[in-house]
Amino acid sequence: FKTTENKRIRNSDRYKQWRTEVFERDEYTCTRCRKEGCYLEAHHIEPLSKIIDDEHKIWNIDNGITVCEPCHAILDKHKRKFYKGGD
């Protein structure tokens, strides 16, 4: 059930809006390595899988940071499994 709910959230317009707000706040710059002009991702500081039942935490931009793909792989063990490296 959580996987289905996770996908539903990540594919929602509200999630896209949350991402955009996180990116804008962080000035489209990776908050870890300060890289700009690369592919960026929004990372939930408190993992979505743990807060899936807490609407406030899911959509709170203070629970999100902008990261580049290599930094996201460092922060997120799930992401690390799929990250192939390169940049």
Tab-separated table of C-alpha atoms in Angstrom:
chain	number	residue	atom	x	y	z
A	1	PHE	CA	0.000	0.000	0.000
A	2	LYS	CA	2.740	2.496	0.896
A	3	THR	CA	4.446	2.002	-2.472
A	4	THR	CA	1.201	2.771	-4.299
A	5	GLU	CA	0.557	5.819	-2.104
A	6	ASN	CA	4.161	6.963	-2.587
A	7	LYS	CA	3.768	6.795	-6.391
A	8	ARG	CA	0.420	8.585	-6.253
A	9	ILE	CA	1.989	11.422	-4.265
A	10	ARG	CA	5.080	11.712	-6.489
A	11	ASN	CA	2.953	11.820	-9.639
A	12	SER	CA	0.578	14.467	-8.305
A	13	ASP	CA	0.433	18.110	-9.342
A	14	ARG	CA	0.834	19.036	-5.690
A	15	TYR	CA	4.170	17.178	-5.565
A	16	LYS	CA	5.365	19.037	-8.685
A	17	GLN	CA	4.419	22.299	-6.981
A	18	TRP	CA	6.281	21.252	-3.796
A	19	ARG	CA	9.393	20.453	-5.869
A	20	THR	CA	9.236	23.804	-7.647
A	21	GLU	CA	8.897	25.659	-4.340
A	22	VAL	CA	11.906	23.794	-2.895
A	23	PHE	CA	13.967	24.537	-6.047
A	24	GLU	CA	12.999	28.219	-6.010
A	25	ARG	CA	13.818	28.603	-2.328
A	26	ASP	CA	17.237	26.989	-2.916
A	27	GLU	CA	17.795	29.064	-6.072
A	28	TYR	CA	18.073	25.957	-8.268
A	29	THR	CA	21.391	25.074	-6.602
A	30	CYS	CA	22.404	21.830	-4.883
A	31	THR	CA	22.384	22.530	-1.161
A	32	ARG	CA	25.238	20.058	-0.545
A	33	CYS	CA	27.854	20.796	-3.239
A	34	ARG	CA	26.472	24.147	-4.518
A	35	LYS	CA	26.373	22.880	-8.135
A	36	GLU	CA	24.115	24.829	-10.510
A	37	GLY	CA	22.877	24.229	-14.041
A	38	CYS	CA	22.655	20.455	-13.667
A	39	TYR	CA	19.825	17.972	-13.183
A	40	LEU	CA	18.364	18.638	-9.738
A	41	GLU	CA	16.043	16.671	-7.484
A	42	ALA	CA	13.987	17.588	-4.437
A	43	HIS	CA	14.795	15.392	-1.444
A	44	HIS	CA	12.530	14.933	1.570
A	45	ILE	CA	14.738	15.344	4.647
A	46	GLU	CA	12.369	13.194	6.660
A	47	PRO	CA	11.688	10.355	4.178
A	48	LEU	CA	8.343	10.213	2.444
A	49	SER	CA	8.014	6.561	3.439
A	50	LYS	CA	8.079	7.599	7.113
A	51	ILE	CA	5.736	10.589	6.820
A	52	ILE	CA	3.277	9.216	4.274
A	53	ASP	CA	0.378	9.678	6.704
A	54	ASP	CA	1.317	13.250	7.665
A	55	GLU	CA	0.047	15.677	5.010
A	56	HIS	CA	1.713	18.645	6.713
A	57	LYS	CA	5.185	17.087	6.628
A	58	ILE	CA	4.787	15.819	3.058
A	59	TRP	CA	4.047	19.277	1.651
A	60	ASN	CA	6.171	21.394	4.015
A	61	ILE	CA	9.023	22.840	1.950
A	62	ASP	CA	11.118	23.012	5.122
A	63	ASN	CA	11.220	19.207	4.903
A	64	GLY	CA	12.784	19.403	1.438
A	65	ILE	CA	16.160	20.312	-0.011
A	66	THR	CA	17.469	20.662	-3.550
A	67	VAL	CA	20.240	18.220	-4.467
A	68	CYS	CA	22.064	17.137	-7.610
A	69	GLU	CA	21.868	13.467	-8.550
A	70	PRO	CA	25.274	12.462	-7.071
A	71	CYS	CA	24.490	14.171	-3.755
A	72	HIS	CA	21.019	12.612	-3.704
A	73	ALA	CA	22.638	9.182	-4.061
A	74	ILE	CA	24.747	9.945	-0.984
A	75	LEU	CA	21.724	11.048	1.066
A	76	ASP	CA	19.225	8.406	0.025
A	77	LYS	CA	20.036	4.687	0.260
A	78	HIS	CA	17.105	3.834	-2.048
A	79	LYS	CA	18.373	6.299	-4.669
A	80	ARG	CA	21.915	4.912	-4.303
A	81	LYS	CA	20.784	1.505	-5.635
A	82	PHE	CA	19.792	3.068	-8.961
A	83	TYR	CA	22.439	5.770	-9.386
A	84	LYS	CA	25.004	4.765	-11.988
A	85	GLY	CA	27.428	7.642	-11.469
A	86	GLY	CA	28.724	9.958	-14.119
A	87	ASP	CA	27.816	13.584	-14.278
